[in-house]
Amino acid sequence: MKLEGKTAVVTGAASGIGRATADELAHAGATVIVADINREAGEAAAAELNASGAHARYLPLDVSDLASIQQFALDAVGVTGQVDILVNGAGWGKIQPFMENTPEFWQRVVAINFTGPVALAHALLPGMIERQQGRIVNISSDAGRVGSLGETVYAGAKAGLIGFTKSLARELARYKINVNCVCPGPTDTPLLQAVPEKHREAFQRAIPMRRFGKPSEVADAVLFFASDRSSYITGQVLSVSGGLTLAG
Ligand code: NAD
C-alpha cells in the first residue's frame, strides 16, 4: 500500500498503537506528523523514523485542549502544506468502578477520547473538503462496541466516536473523504500494561486467539483504511481483537 506524496497526522504517535501506525504510514511513503502531548517521546519517535529513511516531524498537541488543537492544525498545514490523512489515535482511560469516577475524571476521558478527535477533524477538514480528498481513521475500542467492566465512561466516549465516524462518513462521502473506525481489543501497549494483572489475565482468557494484539496488527488495519485499497469503504467499524468480539 503506497502513500507517497501524502501527509498524515497521527495523534498519540509517541507510544503504542499510534507509534506503530506512524511507522507503517511513514514506511508506506507518507510524511508523518507525530502529534502527541509527550514531547520527549514524540521527538524521539520522529527522529527514529527519519533515521530509518522515512519522513516525520513532531508537533506538540494536547487533544483535550481546544486552543492546542487549533494551533496544531495551523502548524501542521503550515509545515506540510496540506494534511491528507488524519488518524485519531490518542486515547486514555483507567479501570475504576463508575461510582468512584469523579466529574474531573469523566471530563478528561470524554475530552481525550471523543471531543478531541471531533475538534481535530473539524480543524483539519476544510483543506480536505477543498481538495475533495482525504481519509480519517478513528481509533475507537471494542469497549465502545460491547461495553467493558470498569471502563464505563471510556466505553461511552468510544461508542460516541463510532457514531461520529458513521455520521461524518455519510456527510463527507460527497467530497471523496472516507471516514472509518478501527476498534482494537486488548493490545500490548503501555495503556494495557497499566491495567491490573488480574484484569489482563481475564482479558487474555476471553480472547479466542489466547493472546493480546500487537500494536503493528492494529496499525495494519489503519494503513488499509488510510490507503486507496479501501477506496469504496466508508463509515465502517473494524475490530482487531483476535476474535474477542464478533459482529452478528
Ligand atoms: P498508549 O498509552 O501506549 O499511547 C497513547 C498515546 O496518546 C501516548 O503517546 C500519549 O502520550 C498520547 N496522549 C494521551 N493523552 C493525550 C492528549 N491529551 N493529547 C495528545 N496525546 C495524548 O495507548 P495505546 O494502547 O497505544 O492506545 C492507542 C489508542 O488505542 C487509544 O485511543 C486507545 O484508547 C485505543 N485502544 C487501546 C487498547 C489497548 O488495549 N491498548 C484497546 C482498545 C483501544
PDB file of C-alpha atoms and ligand atoms in Angstrom:
ATOM      1  CA  MET A   1       0.000   0.000   0.000  1.00  0.00           C
ATOM      2  CA  LYS A   2       1.616   3.201  -1.205  1.00  0.00           C
ATOM      3  CA  LEU A   3       1.190   6.614   0.416  1.00  0.00           C
ATOM      4  CA  GLU A   4       3.892   8.570  -1.424  1.00  0.00           C
ATOM      5  CA  GLY A   5       3.154  12.285  -1.614  1.00  0.00           C
ATOM      6  CA  LYS A   6       0.620  12.097   1.228  1.00  0.00           C
ATOM      7  CA  THR A   7       0.846  13.800   4.588  1.00  0.00           C
ATOM      8  CA  ALA A   8      -0.583  12.006   7.623  1.00  0.00           C
ATOM      9  CA  VAL A   9      -1.280  13.361  11.093  1.00  0.00           C
ATOM     10  CA  VAL A  10      -1.158  10.587  13.698  1.00  0.00           C
ATOM     11  CA  THR A  11      -2.213  11.584  17.215  1.00  0.00           C
ATOM     12  CA  GLY A  12      -0.842   9.547  20.091  1.00  0.00           C
ATOM     13  CA  ALA A  13       2.085   8.647  17.834  1.00  0.00           C
ATOM     14  CA  ALA A  14       4.634   8.738  20.665  1.00  0.00           C
ATOM     15  CA  SER A  15       3.549   5.339  22.016  1.00  0.00           C
ATOM     16  CA  GLY A  16       1.817   2.031  21.386  1.00  0.00           C
ATOM     17  CA  ILE A  17      -0.700   1.789  18.550  1.00  0.00           C
ATOM     18  CA  GLY A  18      -0.156   5.378  17.380  1.00  0.00           C
ATOM     19  CA  ARG A  19       3.575   4.796  17.251  1.00  0.00           C
ATOM     20  CA  ALA A  20       3.161   1.592  15.210  1.00  0.00           C
ATOM     21  CA  THR A  21       0.746   3.424  12.902  1.00  0.00           C
ATOM     22  CA  ALA A  22       3.231   6.251  12.365  1.00  0.00           C
ATOM     23  CA  ASP A  23       5.858   3.620  11.450  1.00  0.00           C
ATOM     24  CA  GLU A  24       3.605   1.867   8.929  1.00  0.00           C
ATOM     25  CA  LEU A  25       2.306   5.037   7.257  1.00  0.00           C
ATOM     26  CA  ALA A  26       5.796   6.529   7.070  1.00  0.00           C
ATOM     27  CA  HIS A  27       7.276   3.358   5.597  1.00  0.00           C
ATOM     28  CA  ALA A  28       4.444   3.308   3.046  1.00  0.00           C
ATOM     29  CA  GLY A  29       5.799   6.679   1.889  1.00  0.00           C
ATOM     30  CA  ALA A  30       3.718   9.255   3.787  1.00  0.00           C
ATOM     31  CA  THR A  31       5.219  12.234   5.554  1.00  0.00           C
ATOM     32  CA  VAL A  32       4.023  11.739   9.118  1.00  0.00           C
ATOM     33  CA  ILE A  33       3.291  14.396  11.700  1.00  0.00           C
ATOM     34  CA  VAL A  34       3.861  12.768  15.079  1.00  0.00           C
ATOM     35  CA  ALA A  35       1.252  14.548  17.224  1.00  0.00           C
ATOM     36  CA  ASP A  36       1.392  13.900  20.943  1.00  0.00           C
ATOM     37  CA  ILE A  37       1.292  15.540  24.357  1.00  0.00           C
ATOM     38  CA  ASN A  38       4.546  13.754  25.276  1.00  0.00           C
ATOM     39  CA  ARG A  39       7.198  15.922  23.634  1.00  0.00           C
ATOM     40  CA  GLU A  40      10.219  13.833  24.585  1.00  0.00           C
ATOM     41  CA  ALA A  41       8.796  10.539  23.291  1.00  0.00           C
ATOM     42  CA  GLY A  42       7.241  12.269  20.266  1.00  0.00           C
ATOM     43  CA  GLU A  43      10.524  13.857  19.231  1.00  0.00           C
ATOM     44  CA  ALA A  44      12.300  10.521  19.735  1.00  0.00           C
ATOM     45  CA  ALA A  45       9.717   8.732  17.550  1.00  0.00           C
ATOM     46  CA  ALA A  46      10.113  11.289  14.748  1.00  0.00           C
ATOM     47  CA  ALA A  47      13.912  11.132  14.994  1.00  0.00           C
ATOM     48  CA  GLU A  48      13.866   7.319  14.751  1.00  0.00           C
ATOM     49  CA  LEU A  49      11.610   7.429  11.712  1.00  0.00           C
ATOM     50  CA  ASN A  50      13.852   9.969   9.984  1.00  0.00           C
ATOM     51  CA  ALA A  51      16.943   7.895  10.822  1.00  0.00           C
ATOM     52  CA  SER A  52      15.316   4.898   9.120  1.00  0.00           C
ATOM     53  CA  GLY A  53      14.866   6.879   5.890  1.00  0.00           C
ATOM     54  CA  ALA A  54      11.222   7.849   6.418  1.00  0.00           C
ATOM     55  CA  HIS A  55       9.891  11.405   6.748  1.00  0.00           C
ATOM     56  CA  ALA A  56       8.439  12.524  10.052  1.00  0.00           C
ATOM     57  CA  ARG A  57       8.160  15.565  12.252  1.00  0.00           C
ATOM     58  CA  TYR A  58       6.960  16.021  15.820  1.00  0.00           C
ATOM     59  CA  LEU A  59       4.419  18.735  16.609  1.00  0.00           C
ATOM     60  CA  PRO A  60       3.027  19.216  20.135  1.00  0.00           C
ATOM     61  CA  LEU A  61      -0.670  18.524  20.668  1.00  0.00           C
ATOM     62  CA  ASP A  62      -2.977  18.178  23.646  1.00  0.00           C
ATOM     63  CA  VAL A  63      -6.228  16.764  22.266  1.00  0.00           C
ATOM     64  CA  SER A  64      -8.046  17.721  25.468  1.00  0.00           C
ATOM     65  CA  ASP A  65      -7.371  21.412  24.840  1.00  0.00           C
ATOM     66  CA  LEU A  66      -9.192  23.271  22.049  1.00  0.00           C
ATOM     67  CA  ALA A  67      -6.581  26.051  21.796  1.00  0.00           C
ATOM     68  CA  SER A  68      -3.840  23.428  21.400  1.00  0.00           C
ATOM     69  CA  ILE A  69      -5.841  21.679  18.654  1.00  0.00           C
ATOM     70  CA  GLN A  70      -6.363  24.914  16.738  1.00  0.00           C
ATOM     71  CA  GLN A  71      -2.687  25.878  16.988  1.00  0.00           C
ATOM     72  CA  PHE A  72      -1.657  22.365  15.988  1.00  0.00           C
ATOM     73  CA  ALA A  73      -3.883  22.422  12.886  1.00  0.00           C
ATOM     74  CA  LEU A  74      -2.359  25.730  11.776  1.00  0.00           C
ATOM     75  CA  ASP A  75       1.180  24.422  12.372  1.00  0.00           C
ATOM     76  CA  ALA A  76       0.539  21.080  10.625  1.00  0.00           C
ATOM     77  CA  VAL A  77      -0.786  22.770   7.489  1.00  0.00           C
ATOM     78  CA  GLY A  78       1.963  25.416   7.702  1.00  0.00           C
ATOM     79  CA  VAL A  79       4.715  22.797   7.876  1.00  0.00           C
ATOM     80  CA  THR A  80       3.420  20.360   5.266  1.00  0.00           C
ATOM     81  CA  GLY A  81       1.156  22.448   3.017  1.00  0.00           C
ATOM     82  CA  GLN A  82      -1.727  20.020   3.392  1.00  0.00           C
ATOM     83  CA  VAL A  83      -2.977  17.126   5.508  1.00  0.00           C
ATOM     84  CA  ASP A  84      -4.373  14.174   3.545  1.00  0.00           C
ATOM     85  CA  ILE A  85      -4.810  11.616   6.318  1.00  0.00           C
ATOM     86  CA  LEU A  86      -5.877  12.067   9.931  1.00  0.00           C
ATOM     87  CA  VAL A  87      -5.507   9.191  12.374  1.00  0.00           C
ATOM     88  CA  ASN A  88      -7.128   9.972  15.728  1.00  0.00           C
ATOM     89  CA  GLY A  89      -5.064   7.579  17.827  1.00  0.00           C
ATOM     90  CA  ALA A  90      -4.535   9.386  21.149  1.00  0.00           C
ATOM     91  CA  GLY A  91      -6.615   7.867  23.912  1.00  0.00           C
ATOM     92  CA  TRP A  92      -6.676   7.427  27.651  1.00  0.00           C
ATOM     93  CA  GLY A  93      -8.604   5.617  30.360  1.00  0.00           C
ATOM     94  CA  LYS A  94      -8.302   3.869  33.702  1.00  0.00           C
ATOM     95  CA  ILE A  95     -10.191   0.900  35.111  1.00  0.00           C
ATOM     96  CA  GLN A  96     -12.344   2.063  38.026  1.00  0.00           C
ATOM     97  CA  PRO A  97     -15.934   1.397  39.187  1.00  0.00           C
ATOM     98  CA  PHE A  98     -18.273   4.006  37.708  1.00  0.00           C
ATOM     99  CA  MET A  99     -19.433   5.192  41.154  1.00  0.00           C
ATOM    100  CA  GLU A 100     -15.820   6.090  42.008  1.00  0.00           C
ATOM    101  CA  ASN A 101     -15.431   8.257  38.889  1.00  0.00           C
ATOM    102  CA  THR A 102     -15.210  11.984  39.626  1.00  0.00           C
ATOM    103  CA  PRO A 103     -16.518  14.692  37.274  1.00  0.00           C
ATOM    104  CA  GLU A 104     -12.884  15.665  36.562  1.00  0.00           C
ATOM    105  CA  PHE A 105     -12.115  12.061  35.588  1.00  0.00           C
ATOM    106  CA  TRP A 106     -15.026  11.640  33.196  1.00  0.00           C
ATOM    107  CA  GLN A 107     -14.486  15.083  31.643  1.00  0.00           C
ATOM    108  CA  ARG A 108     -10.885  14.094  30.903  1.00  0.00           C
ATOM    109  CA  VAL A 109     -11.925  10.718  29.474  1.00  0.00           C
ATOM    110  CA  VAL A 110     -14.510  12.321  27.186  1.00  0.00           C
ATOM    111  CA  ALA A 111     -12.170  15.151  26.170  1.00  0.00           C
ATOM    112  CA  ILE A 112      -9.308  12.854  25.128  1.00  0.00           C
ATOM    113  CA  ASN A 113     -11.329  10.030  23.579  1.00  0.00           C
ATOM    114  CA  PHE A 114     -14.235  11.883  21.987  1.00  0.00           C
ATOM    115  CA  THR A 115     -14.239  15.702  21.942  1.00  0.00           C
ATOM    116  CA  GLY A 116     -10.578  15.910  20.905  1.00  0.00           C
ATOM    117  CA  PRO A 117     -10.984  13.734  17.781  1.00  0.00           C
ATOM    118  CA  VAL A 118     -14.138  15.699  16.878  1.00  0.00           C
ATOM    119  CA  ALA A 119     -12.354  19.053  17.227  1.00  0.00           C
ATOM    120  CA  LEU A 120      -9.265  17.906  15.331  1.00  0.00           C
ATOM    121  CA  ALA A 121     -11.349  16.563  12.439  1.00  0.00           C
ATOM    122  CA  HIS A 122     -13.234  19.870  12.375  1.00  0.00           C
ATOM    123  CA  ALA A 123      -9.960  21.827  12.274  1.00  0.00           C
ATOM    124  CA  LEU A 124      -8.330  19.750   9.506  1.00  0.00           C
ATOM    125  CA  LEU A 125     -11.334  19.089   7.275  1.00  0.00           C
ATOM    126  CA  PRO A 126     -11.519  22.439   5.427  1.00  0.00           C
ATOM    127  CA  GLY A 127      -8.392  21.592   3.368  1.00  0.00           C
ATOM    128  CA  MET A 128      -9.614  18.051   2.641  1.00  0.00           C
ATOM    129  CA  ILE A 129     -13.033  19.337   1.548  1.00  0.00           C
ATOM    130  CA  GLU A 130     -11.419  21.962  -0.671  1.00  0.00           C
ATOM    131  CA  ARG A 131      -9.218  19.357  -2.374  1.00  0.00           C
ATOM    132  CA  GLN A 132     -12.039  16.778  -2.426  1.00  0.00           C
ATOM    133  CA  GLN A 133      -9.850  14.072  -0.973  1.00  0.00           C
ATOM    134  CA  GLY A 134      -8.960  12.768   2.443  1.00  0.00           C
ATOM    135  CA  ARG A 135      -9.001   9.928   4.931  1.00  0.00           C
ATOM    136  CA  ILE A 136      -9.941   9.947   8.576  1.00  0.00           C
ATOM    137  CA  VAL A 137      -9.308   6.855  10.689  1.00  0.00           C
ATOM    138  CA  ASN A 138     -10.581   6.966  14.267  1.00  0.00           C
ATOM    139  CA  ILE A 139      -9.166   4.535  16.804  1.00  0.00           C
ATOM    140  CA  SER A 140     -12.104   3.577  18.974  1.00  0.00           C
ATOM    141  CA  SER A 141     -12.207   0.386  21.059  1.00  0.00           C
ATOM    142  CA  ASP A 142     -14.150  -2.836  21.339  1.00  0.00           C
ATOM    143  CA  ALA A 143     -15.229  -1.321  24.682  1.00  0.00           C
ATOM    144  CA  GLY A 144     -17.290   1.098  22.604  1.00  0.00           C
ATOM    145  CA  ARG A 145     -18.966  -1.768  20.713  1.00  0.00           C
ATOM    146  CA  VAL A 146     -19.748  -4.192  23.523  1.00  0.00           C
ATOM    147  CA  GLY A 147     -19.006  -2.359  26.790  1.00  0.00           C
ATOM    148  CA  SER A 148     -16.222  -3.056  29.262  1.00  0.00           C
ATOM    149  CA  LEU A 149     -16.466  -3.581  33.028  1.00  0.00           C
ATOM    150  CA  GLY A 150     -14.755  -0.726  34.883  1.00  0.00           C
ATOM    151  CA  GLU A 151     -14.381   1.379  31.729  1.00  0.00           C
ATOM    152  CA  THR A 152     -17.900   2.767  31.634  1.00  0.00           C
ATOM    153  CA  VAL A 153     -17.285   6.364  30.593  1.00  0.00           C
ATOM    154  CA  TYR A 154     -14.381   5.346  28.334  1.00  0.00           C
ATOM    155  CA  ALA A 155     -16.712   2.870  26.592  1.00  0.00           C
ATOM    156  CA  GLY A 156     -19.326   5.622  26.243  1.00  0.00           C
ATOM    157  CA  ALA A 157     -16.786   8.002  24.704  1.00  0.00           C
ATOM    158  CA  LYS A 158     -15.507   5.305  22.330  1.00  0.00           C
ATOM    159  CA  ALA A 159     -19.096   4.416  21.342  1.00  0.00           C
ATOM    160  CA  GLY A 160     -19.596   8.106  20.631  1.00  0.00           C
ATOM    161  CA  LEU A 161     -16.567   8.008  18.351  1.00  0.00           C
ATOM    162  CA  ILE A 162     -18.160   5.136  16.406  1.00  0.00           C
ATOM    163  CA  GLY A 163     -21.405   7.109  15.920  1.00  0.00           C
ATOM    164  CA  PHE A 164     -19.391  10.180  14.945  1.00  0.00           C
ATOM    165  CA  THR A 165     -17.436   8.112  12.391  1.00  0.00           C
ATOM    166  CA  LYS A 166     -20.580   6.757  10.734  1.00  0.00           C
ATOM    167  CA  SER A 167     -22.373  10.108  10.574  1.00  0.00           C
ATOM    168  CA  LEU A 168     -19.296  12.004   9.365  1.00  0.00           C
ATOM    169  CA  ALA A 169     -18.766   9.338   6.687  1.00  0.00           C
ATOM    170  CA  ARG A 170     -22.276   9.982   5.353  1.00  0.00           C
ATOM    171  CA  GLU A 171     -21.696  13.742   5.331  1.00  0.00           C
ATOM    172  CA  LEU A 172     -18.260  13.653   3.685  1.00  0.00           C
ATOM    173  CA  ALA A 173     -18.754  10.963   1.033  1.00  0.00           C
ATOM    174  CA  ARG A 174     -19.738  13.664  -1.480  1.00  0.00           C
ATOM    175  CA  TYR A 175     -16.273  15.219  -1.021  1.00  0.00           C
ATOM    176  CA  LYS A 176     -14.491  11.892  -1.590  1.00  0.00           C
ATOM    177  CA  ILE A 177     -13.367  11.778   2.041  1.00  0.00           C
ATOM    178  CA  ASN A 178     -13.562   8.349   3.678  1.00  0.00           C
ATOM    179  CA  VAL A 179     -14.062   8.046   7.428  1.00  0.00           C
ATOM    180  CA  ASN A 180     -13.613   4.698   9.141  1.00  0.00           C
ATOM    181  CA  CYS A 181     -13.029   3.315  12.572  1.00  0.00           C
ATOM    182  CA  VAL A 182     -10.657   0.682  13.950  1.00  0.00           C
ATOM    183  CA  CYS A 183     -11.599  -0.962  17.253  1.00  0.00           C
ATOM    184  CA  PRO A 184      -8.648  -2.632  18.968  1.00  0.00           C
ATOM    185  CA  GLY A 185      -9.256  -5.333  21.511  1.00  0.00           C
ATOM    186  CA  PRO A 186      -6.674  -5.701  24.304  1.00  0.00           C
ATOM    187  CA  THR A 187      -3.387  -4.738  22.642  1.00  0.00           C
ATOM    188  CA  ASP A 188       0.053  -4.968  24.201  1.00  0.00           C
ATOM    189  CA  THR A 189       0.898  -1.286  24.809  1.00  0.00           C
ATOM    190  CA  PRO A 190       1.750   0.876  27.854  1.00  0.00           C
ATOM    191  CA  LEU A 191      -2.006   1.612  28.229  1.00  0.00           C
ATOM    192  CA  LEU A 192      -2.756  -2.094  28.655  1.00  0.00           C
ATOM    193  CA  GLN A 193       0.300  -2.666  30.847  1.00  0.00           C
ATOM    194  CA  ALA A 194      -1.204  -0.134  33.304  1.00  0.00           C
ATOM    195  CA  VAL A 195      -4.265  -2.399  33.755  1.00  0.00           C
ATOM    196  CA  PRO A 196      -4.145  -4.613  36.912  1.00  0.00           C
ATOM    197  CA  GLU A 197      -2.700  -8.094  36.295  1.00  0.00           C
ATOM    198  CA  LYS A 198      -5.949  -9.921  37.211  1.00  0.00           C
ATOM    199  CA  HIS A 199      -7.886  -7.939  34.569  1.00  0.00           C
ATOM    200  CA  ARG A 200      -5.222  -8.644  31.944  1.00  0.00           C
ATOM    201  CA  GLU A 201      -5.381 -12.379  32.698  1.00  0.00           C
ATOM    202  CA  ALA A 202      -9.179 -12.301  32.360  1.00  0.00           C
ATOM    203  CA  PHE A 203      -8.937 -10.439  29.039  1.00  0.00           C
ATOM    204  CA  GLN A 204      -6.461 -12.984  27.705  1.00  0.00           C
ATOM    205  CA  ARG A 205      -8.632 -15.967  28.698  1.00  0.00           C
ATOM    206  CA  ALA A 206     -11.603 -14.420  26.864  1.00  0.00           C
ATOM    207  CA  ILE A 207      -9.735 -13.920  23.569  1.00  0.00           C
ATOM    208  CA  PRO A 208     -10.243 -16.862  21.165  1.00  0.00           C
ATOM    209  CA  MET A 209      -6.654 -16.427  19.890  1.00  0.00           C
ATOM    210  CA  ARG A 210      -5.464 -16.511  23.566  1.00  0.00           C
ATOM    211  CA  ARG A 211      -3.037 -13.612  23.166  1.00  0.00           C
ATOM    212  CA  PHE A 212      -3.038  -9.821  23.146  1.00  0.00           C
ATOM    213  CA  GLY A 213      -2.816  -7.954  19.868  1.00  0.00           C
ATOM    214  CA  LYS A 214       0.429  -6.374  18.744  1.00  0.00           C
ATOM    215  CA  PRO A 215       0.352  -2.627  18.013  1.00  0.00           C
ATOM    216  CA  SER A 216       1.509  -3.399  14.452  1.00  0.00           C
ATOM    217  CA  GLU A 217      -1.562  -5.620  13.917  1.00  0.00           C
ATOM    218  CA  VAL A 218      -3.834  -2.666  14.669  1.00  0.00           C
ATOM    219  CA  ALA A 219      -1.638  -0.398  12.530  1.00  0.00           C
ATOM    220  CA  ASP A 220      -2.117  -2.788   9.562  1.00  0.00           C
ATOM    221  CA  ALA A 221      -5.878  -2.084   9.675  1.00  0.00           C
ATOM    222  CA  VAL A 222      -5.275   1.665   9.943  1.00  0.00           C
ATOM    223  CA  LEU A 223      -2.944   1.545   6.935  1.00  0.00           C
ATOM    224  CA  PHE A 224      -5.655  -0.234   4.931  1.00  0.00           C
ATOM    225  CA  PHE A 225      -8.196   2.499   5.739  1.00  0.00           C
ATOM    226  CA  ALA A 226      -5.627   5.234   5.022  1.00  0.00           C
ATOM    227  CA  SER A 227      -4.762   3.810   1.598  1.00  0.00           C
ATOM    228  CA  ASP A 228      -6.528   3.548  -1.747  1.00  0.00           C
ATOM    229  CA  ARG A 229      -7.098  -0.176  -1.082  1.00  0.00           C
ATOM    230  CA  SER A 230     -10.198   0.928   0.859  1.00  0.00           C
ATOM    231  CA  SER A 231     -11.428   3.487  -1.700  1.00  0.00           C
ATOM    232  CA  TYR A 232     -15.057   2.217  -1.674  1.00  0.00           C
ATOM    233  CA  ILE A 233     -15.264   1.688   2.089  1.00  0.00           C
ATOM    234  CA  THR A 234     -16.555   4.373   4.426  1.00  0.00           C
ATOM    235  CA  GLY A 235     -18.375   4.548   7.759  1.00  0.00           C
ATOM    236  CA  GLN A 236     -17.166   1.079   8.743  1.00  0.00           C
ATOM    237  CA  VAL A 237     -16.013  -0.285  12.078  1.00  0.00           C
ATOM    238  CA  LEU A 238     -13.329  -2.974  12.073  1.00  0.00           C
ATOM    239  CA  SER A 239     -12.413  -4.868  15.229  1.00  0.00           C
ATOM    240  CA  VAL A 240      -8.831  -6.057  15.542  1.00  0.00           C
ATOM    241  CA  SER A 241      -9.210  -8.261  18.573  1.00  0.00           C
ATOM    242  CA  GLY A 242      -8.261 -11.905  17.971  1.00  0.00           C
ATOM    243  CA  GLY A 243     -11.951 -12.848  17.702  1.00  0.00           C
ATOM    244  CA  LEU A 244     -12.912 -11.341  21.084  1.00  0.00           C
ATOM    245  CA  THR A 245     -15.920  -9.530  19.656  1.00  0.00           C
ATOM    246  CA  LEU A 246     -17.778 -10.907  16.651  1.00  0.00           C
ATOM    247  CA  ALA A 247     -20.364  -8.842  14.813  1.00  0.00           C
ATOM    248  CA  GLY A 248     -23.686 -10.515  14.024  1.00  0.00           C
TER     249      GLY A 248
HETATM  250  P1  NAD B   1      -0.617   4.362  24.801  1.00  0.00           P
HETATM  251  O1  NAD B   1      -0.869   4.843  26.191  1.00  0.00           O
HETATM  252  O2  NAD B   1       0.504   3.439  24.535  1.00  0.00           O
HETATM  253  O3  NAD B   1      -0.464   5.616  23.826  1.00  0.00           O
HETATM  254  C1  NAD B   1      -1.346   6.694  23.880  1.00  0.00           C
HETATM  255  C2  NAD B   1      -0.635   7.935  23.373  1.00  0.00           C
HETATM  256  O4  NAD B   1      -1.574   9.014  23.433  1.00  0.00           O
HETATM  257  C3  NAD B   1       0.568   8.331  24.239  1.00  0.00           C
HETATM  258  O5  NAD B   1       1.682   8.623  23.425  1.00  0.00           O
HETATM  259  C4  NAD B   1       0.094   9.567  24.977  1.00  0.00           C
HETATM  260  O6  NAD B   1       1.132  10.494  25.278  1.00  0.00           O
HETATM  261  C5  NAD B   1      -0.901  10.151  23.966  1.00  0.00           C
HETATM  262  N1  NAD B   1      -1.850  11.042  24.619  1.00  0.00           N
HETATM  263  C6  NAD B   1      -2.536  10.814  25.786  1.00  0.00           C
HETATM  264  N2  NAD B   1      -3.242  11.899  26.089  1.00  0.00           N
HETATM  265  C7  NAD B   1      -3.031  12.807  25.105  1.00  0.00           C
HETATM  266  C8  NAD B   1      -3.500  14.119  24.869  1.00  0.00           C
HETATM  267  N3  NAD B   1      -4.321  14.754  25.729  1.00  0.00           N
HETATM  268  N4  NAD B   1      -3.108  14.754  23.735  1.00  0.00           N
HETATM  269  C9  NAD B   1      -2.254  14.151  22.879  1.00  0.00           C
HETATM  270  N5  NAD B   1      -1.760  12.918  23.066  1.00  0.00           N
HETATM  271  C10 NAD B   1      -2.154  12.256  24.165  1.00  0.00           C
HETATM  272  O7  NAD B   1      -2.023   3.761  24.343  1.00  0.00           O
HETATM  273  P2  NAD B   1      -2.399   2.713  23.174  1.00  0.00           P
HETATM  274  O8  NAD B   1      -2.750   1.456  23.850  1.00  0.00           O
HETATM  275  O9  NAD B   1      -1.400   2.717  22.098  1.00  0.00           O
HETATM  276  O10 NAD B   1      -3.773   3.359  22.689  1.00  0.00           O
HETATM  277  C11 NAD B   1      -3.921   3.934  21.396  1.00  0.00           C
HETATM  278  C12 NAD B   1      -5.407   4.036  21.086  1.00  0.00           C
HETATM  279  O11 NAD B   1      -5.981   2.734  21.056  1.00  0.00           O
HETATM  280  C13 NAD B   1      -6.199   4.822  22.140  1.00  0.00           C
HETATM  281  O12 NAD B   1      -7.197   5.585  21.502  1.00  0.00           O
HETATM  282  C14 NAD B   1      -6.816   3.735  22.991  1.00  0.00           C
HETATM  283  O13 NAD B   1      -7.990   4.176  23.634  1.00  0.00           O
HETATM  284  C15 NAD B   1      -7.099   2.680  21.930  1.00  0.00           C
HETATM  285  N6  NAD B   1      -7.240   1.313  22.449  1.00  0.00           N
HETATM  286  C16 NAD B   1      -6.196   0.674  23.047  1.00  0.00           C
HETATM  287  C17 NAD B   1      -6.369  -0.628  23.504  1.00  0.00           C
HETATM  288  C18 NAD B   1      -5.270  -1.402  24.173  1.00  0.00           C
HETATM  289  O14 NAD B   1      -5.535  -2.496  24.686  1.00  0.00           O
HETATM  290  N7  NAD B   1      -4.039  -0.945  24.182  1.00  0.00           N
HETATM  291  C19 NAD B   1      -7.602  -1.261  23.350  1.00  0.00           C
HETATM  292  C20 NAD B   1      -8.634  -0.578  22.735  1.00  0.00           C
HETATM  293  C21 NAD B   1      -8.443   0.708  22.279  1.00  0.00           C
END
